[in-house]
PDB file of C-alpha atoms in Angstrom:
ATOM      1  CA  UNK A  15      15.605  18.213 -74.014  1.00 71.00           C
ATOM      2  CA  UNK A  16      13.548  21.217 -72.353  1.00 67.00           C
ATOM      3  CA  UNK A  17      13.467  19.511 -68.946  1.00 67.00           C
ATOM      4  CA  UNK A  18      16.982  18.521 -69.310  1.00 71.00           C
ATOM      5  CA  UNK A  19      17.777  21.947 -70.131  1.00 70.00           C
ATOM      6  CA  UNK A  20      16.630  23.199 -66.700  1.00 64.00           C
ATOM      7  CA  UNK A  21      18.807  21.408 -65.186  1.00 67.00           C
ATOM      8  CA  UNK A  22      21.531  22.052 -66.839  1.00 72.00           C
ATOM      9  CA  UNK A  23      21.971  18.589 -68.634  1.00 80.00           C
ATOM     10  CA  UNK A  24      22.093  19.315 -71.776  1.00 89.00           C
ATOM     11  CA  UNK A  25      25.672  17.960 -73.123  1.00 92.00           C
ATOM     12  CA  UNK A  26      26.477  21.018 -75.014  1.00 93.00           C
ATOM     13  CA  UNK A  27      30.674  21.489 -75.387  1.00 94.00           C
ATOM     14  CA  UNK A  28      30.883  23.890 -72.188  1.00 93.00           C
ATOM     15  CA  UNK A  29      28.977  21.263 -70.065  1.00 92.00           C
ATOM     16  CA  UNK A  30      30.729  18.888 -71.395  1.00 93.00           C
ATOM     17  CA  UNK A  31      34.405  20.389 -70.930  1.00 94.00           C
ATOM     18  CA  UNK A  32      32.717  21.374 -67.269  1.00 91.00           C
ATOM     19  CA  UNK A  33      32.577  17.530 -66.744  1.00 91.00           C
ATOM     20  CA  UNK A  34      36.041  16.771 -67.664  1.00 94.00           C
ATOM     21  CA  UNK A  35      35.292  15.481 -70.934  1.00 94.00           C
ATOM     22  CA  UNK A  36      38.684  15.822 -73.643  1.00 93.00           C
ATOM     23  CA  UNK A  37      37.181  17.956 -76.491  1.00 91.00           C
ATOM     24  CA  UNK A  38      39.089  19.644 -79.308  1.00 91.00           C
ATOM     25  CA  UNK A  39      36.987  23.074 -79.282  1.00 93.00           C
ATOM     26  CA  UNK A  40      34.053  24.341 -76.991  1.00 95.00           C
ATOM     27  CA  UNK A  41      33.113  26.437 -80.380  1.00 96.00           C
ATOM     28  CA  UNK A  42      29.335  26.738 -81.645  1.00 96.00           C
ATOM     29  CA  UNK A  43      29.172  23.906 -84.687  1.00 96.00           C
ATOM     30  CA  UNK A  44      26.735  25.619 -85.862  1.00 96.00           C
ATOM     31  CA  UNK A  45      28.469  29.244 -86.352  1.00 95.00           C
ATOM     32  CA  UNK A  46      31.847  28.806 -85.213  1.00 93.00           C
ATOM     33  CA  UNK A  47      31.743  32.342 -83.954  1.00 94.00           C
ATOM     34  CA  UNK A  48      30.966  31.567 -79.859  1.00 96.00           C
ATOM     35  CA  UNK A  49      31.716  28.893 -77.024  1.00 96.00           C
ATOM     36  CA  UNK A  50      28.476  26.612 -77.191  1.00 95.00           C
ATOM     37  CA  UNK A  51      26.447  27.073 -74.326  1.00 94.00           C
ATOM     38  CA  UNK A  52      22.694  26.532 -73.569  1.00 92.00           C
ATOM     39  CA  UNK A  53      21.664  30.104 -73.812  1.00 92.00           C
ATOM     40  CA  UNK A  54      24.114  30.501 -76.895  1.00 95.00           C
ATOM     41  CA  UNK A  55      22.825  27.565 -79.330  1.00 94.00           C
ATOM     42  CA  UNK A  56      18.856  28.904 -78.362  1.00 94.00           C
ATOM     43  CA  UNK A  57      18.743  32.351 -78.597  1.00 94.00           C
ATOM     44  CA  UNK A  58      22.221  34.302 -79.696  1.00 94.00           C
ATOM     45  CA  UNK A  59      23.648  31.741 -82.608  1.00 96.00           C
ATOM     46  CA  UNK A  60      23.613  33.427 -85.791  1.00 96.00           C
ATOM     47  CA  UNK A  61      21.536  30.036 -87.088  1.00 97.00           C
ATOM     48  CA  UNK A  62      19.509  30.008 -84.227  1.00 96.00           C
ATOM     49  CA  UNK A  63      17.904  33.763 -84.748  1.00 96.00           C
ATOM     50  CA  UNK A  64      17.440  32.763 -88.510  1.00 96.00           C
ATOM     51  CA  UNK A  65      15.462  30.321 -87.304  1.00 97.00           C
ATOM     52  CA  UNK A  66      13.263  31.929 -84.827  1.00 96.00           C
ATOM     53  CA  UNK A  67      12.742  35.095 -87.005  1.00 95.00           C
ATOM     54  CA  UNK A  68      11.155  32.632 -89.465  1.00 96.00           C
ATOM     55  CA  UNK A  69       9.327  30.886 -87.164  1.00 96.00           C
ATOM     56  CA  UNK A  70       8.159  34.148 -86.428  1.00 93.00           C
ATOM     57  CA  UNK A  71       7.611  35.267 -89.294  1.00 94.00           C
ATOM     58  CA  UNK A  72       5.755  31.921 -90.072  1.00 95.00           C
ATOM     59  CA  UNK A  73       3.174  31.634 -87.241  1.00 92.00           C
ATOM     60  CA  UNK A  74       2.379  35.689 -87.756  1.00 90.00           C
ATOM     61  CA  UNK A  75       3.926  36.800 -84.153  1.00 87.00           C
ATOM     62  CA  UNK A  76       5.782  39.649 -83.788  1.00 83.00           C
ATOM     63  CA  UNK A  77       9.736  39.271 -83.702  1.00 83.00           C
ATOM     64  CA  UNK A  78      11.233  37.369 -81.483  1.00 83.00           C
ATOM     65  CA  UNK A  79      14.098  38.058 -79.098  1.00 84.00           C
ATOM     66  CA  UNK A  80      15.485  35.512 -76.250  1.00 88.00           C
ATOM     67  CA  UNK A  81      17.768  36.216 -73.727  1.00 89.00           C
ATOM     68  CA  UNK A  82      18.026  33.107 -71.728  1.00 88.00           C
ATOM     69  CA  UNK A  83      16.578  29.446 -73.116  1.00 87.00           C
ATOM     70  CA  UNK A  84      13.763  29.856 -70.359  1.00 86.00           C
ATOM     71  CA  UNK A  85      13.235  33.312 -72.507  1.00 88.00           C
ATOM     72  CA  UNK A  86      12.090  30.536 -74.970  1.00 90.00           C
ATOM     73  CA  UNK A  87       9.450  28.343 -72.656  1.00 85.00           C
ATOM     74  CA  UNK A  88       7.727  31.198 -71.969  1.00 86.00           C
ATOM     75  CA  UNK A  89       7.136  32.787 -75.402  1.00 84.00           C
ATOM     76  CA  UNK A  90       3.305  31.523 -75.892  1.00 78.00           C
ATOM     77  CA  UNK A  91       2.550  33.037 -72.577  1.00 78.00           C
ATOM     78  CA  UNK A  92       3.237  36.628 -74.312  1.00 76.00           C
ATOM     79  CA  UNK A  93       0.731  35.483 -77.513  1.00 75.00           C
ATOM     80  CA  UNK A  94      -2.221  37.556 -76.863  1.00 71.00           C
ATOM     81  CA  UNK A  95      -4.453  34.700 -78.374  1.00 73.00           C
ATOM     82  CA  UNK A  96      -6.725  31.831 -77.237  1.00 83.00           C
ATOM     83  CA  UNK A  97      -5.692  28.839 -75.401  1.00 85.00           C
ATOM     84  CA  UNK A  98      -5.430  27.147 -78.423  1.00 86.00           C
ATOM     85  CA  UNK A  99      -3.402  28.865 -79.936  1.00 87.00           C
ATOM     86  CA  UNK A 100      -1.025  29.540 -76.709  1.00 88.00           C
ATOM     87  CA  UNK A 101      -0.562  25.227 -76.800  1.00 89.00           C
ATOM     88  CA  UNK A 102      -0.386  25.081 -80.431  1.00 90.00           C
ATOM     89  CA  UNK A 103       2.842  27.811 -80.319  1.00 92.00           C
ATOM     90  CA  UNK A 104       3.944  26.092 -77.505  1.00 91.00           C
ATOM     91  CA  UNK A 105       4.358  22.799 -78.922  1.00 93.00           C
ATOM     92  CA  UNK A 106       6.099  24.570 -81.615  1.00 95.00           C
ATOM     93  CA  UNK A 107       8.766  26.221 -79.340  1.00 94.00           C
ATOM     94  CA  UNK A 108       9.412  22.421 -78.975  1.00 93.00           C
ATOM     95  CA  UNK A 109       9.828  21.113 -81.735  1.00 96.00           C
ATOM     96  CA  UNK A 110      11.836  24.117 -82.779  1.00 96.00           C
ATOM     97  CA  UNK A 111      14.421  23.764 -80.005  1.00 94.00           C
ATOM     98  CA  UNK A 112      14.319  19.503 -80.347  1.00 95.00           C
ATOM     99  CA  UNK A 113      15.601  20.543 -84.537  1.00 97.00           C
ATOM    100  CA  UNK A 114      17.965  23.163 -83.446  1.00 96.00           C
ATOM    101  CA  UNK A 115      19.601  20.348 -81.060  1.00 95.00           C
ATOM    102  CA  UNK A 116      19.157  17.277 -83.626  1.00 96.00           C
ATOM    103  CA  UNK A 117      20.931  19.781 -86.220  1.00 96.00           C
ATOM    104  CA  UNK A 118      23.501  20.995 -84.235  1.00 96.00           C
ATOM    105  CA  UNK A 119      24.097  16.857 -83.647  1.00 95.00           C
ATOM    106  CA  UNK A 120      24.144  16.468 -86.590  1.00 95.00           C
ATOM    107  CA  UNK A 121      26.782  18.300 -87.529  1.00 95.00           C
ATOM    108  CA  UNK A 122      28.908  17.738 -84.516  1.00 94.00           C
ATOM    109  CA  UNK A 123      28.203  14.062 -85.404  1.00 94.00           C
ATOM    110  CA  UNK A 124      28.264  13.963 -89.464  1.00 94.00           C
ATOM    111  CA  UNK A 125      30.389  16.891 -89.999  1.00 91.00           C
ATOM    112  CA  UNK A 126      27.429  18.100 -92.171  1.00 89.00           C
ATOM    113  CA  UNK A 127      25.650  21.243 -92.038  1.00 88.00           C
ATOM    114  CA  UNK A 128      22.265  21.985 -91.472  1.00 88.00           C
ATOM    115  CA  UNK A 129      20.584  25.669 -93.118  1.00 94.00           C
ATOM    116  CA  UNK A 130      18.550  27.571 -91.396  1.00 96.00           C
ATOM    117  CA  UNK A 131      15.827  26.944 -94.219  1.00 96.00           C
ATOM    118  CA  UNK A 132      16.697  22.846 -93.522  1.00 96.00           C
ATOM    119  CA  UNK A 133      15.719  23.440 -89.607  1.00 97.00           C
ATOM    120  CA  UNK A 134      12.173  25.075 -90.582  1.00 97.00           C
ATOM    121  CA  UNK A 135      11.255  22.726 -93.097  1.00 97.00           C
ATOM    122  CA  UNK A 136      11.980  19.889 -90.429  1.00 97.00           C
ATOM    123  CA  UNK A 137       9.739  22.074 -88.019  1.00 98.00           C
ATOM    124  CA  UNK A 138       6.865  22.432 -90.478  1.00 97.00           C
ATOM    125  CA  UNK A 139       6.708  18.456 -90.994  1.00 97.00           C
ATOM    126  CA  UNK A 140       7.596  17.671 -87.162  1.00 97.00           C
ATOM    127  CA  UNK A 141       4.783  20.353 -86.710  1.00 95.00           C
ATOM    128  CA  UNK A 142       2.358  19.271 -89.415  1.00 95.00           C
ATOM    129  CA  UNK A 143       2.165  15.596 -87.998  1.00 94.00           C
ATOM    130  CA  UNK A 144       2.134  16.463 -84.053  1.00 93.00           C
ATOM    131  CA  UNK A 145      -1.320  18.816 -85.055  1.00 92.00           C
ATOM    132  CA  UNK A 146      -2.735  16.808 -87.928  1.00 90.00           C
ATOM    133  CA  UNK A 147      -2.235  13.555 -85.334  1.00 88.00           C
ATOM    134  CA  UNK A 148      -4.516  15.542 -82.864  1.00 81.00           C
ATOM    135  CA  UNK A 149      -8.148  14.332 -82.754  1.00 69.00           C
ATOM    136  CA  UNK A 150      -9.732  17.902 -83.386  1.00 80.00           C
ATOM    137  CA  UNK A 151      -7.385  18.858 -86.199  1.00 80.00           C
ATOM    138  CA  UNK A 152      -7.305  15.934 -88.004  1.00 81.00           C
ATOM    139  CA  UNK A 153      -8.599  17.874 -91.164  1.00 87.00           C
ATOM    140  CA  UNK A 154      -6.069  20.207 -91.854  1.00 88.00           C
ATOM    141  CA  UNK A 155      -4.185  20.612 -94.839  1.00 91.00           C
ATOM    142  CA  UNK A 156       0.044  20.631 -95.694  1.00 94.00           C
ATOM    143  CA  UNK A 157      -0.347  23.628 -98.084  1.00 94.00           C
ATOM    144  CA  UNK A 158      -2.295  25.849 -95.666  1.00 93.00           C
ATOM    145  CA  UNK A 159      -0.005  24.637 -92.275  1.00 94.00           C
ATOM    146  CA  UNK A 160       3.131  25.704 -94.422  1.00 94.00           C
ATOM    147  CA  UNK A 161       1.295  29.327 -94.787  1.00 93.00           C
ATOM    148  CA  UNK A 162       0.078  29.467 -91.294  1.00 93.00           C
ATOM    149  CA  UNK A 163       0.026  27.201 -89.022  1.00 92.00           C
ATOM    150  CA  UNK A 164      -2.366  28.511 -86.723  1.00 88.00           C
ATOM    151  CA  UNK A 165      -5.181  28.584 -89.784  1.00 84.00           C
ATOM    152  CA  UNK A 166      -7.774  26.172 -88.524  1.00 78.00           C
ATOM    153  CA  UNK A 167      -8.586  28.253 -85.054  1.00 72.00           C
TER     154      UNK A 167
END
């Protein structure tokens, strides 16, 4: 998904309209306040902002503010920590982007809104499965993971 974003190939409503796809509205399905561009959906949408705020709190990192999607993909480099922590944060950032996109699709195609709490829950769940299935972290527990995802370092 991040690769498609860098090629400007994510089918946001604005991108679909640019490709002459007839859609009734280009407004963001999560917040309904602005046109749905990639940068809006992942950085300035009120739902995404709440997700990133909760993500930062959960990972015990400074508040996250993004201006463009590419800023999201660089966040792990700004965290002053060891390489293992950087890799885990980067993986969780990718999972977070995927969960925001999945929630957007759920809203568009099923007409069911997802709350930031639901999105964070899915991020924790998918992140836990991803880290737990890595050979060196198979001992982690769900309870500790939910409190702080880097506790095992």
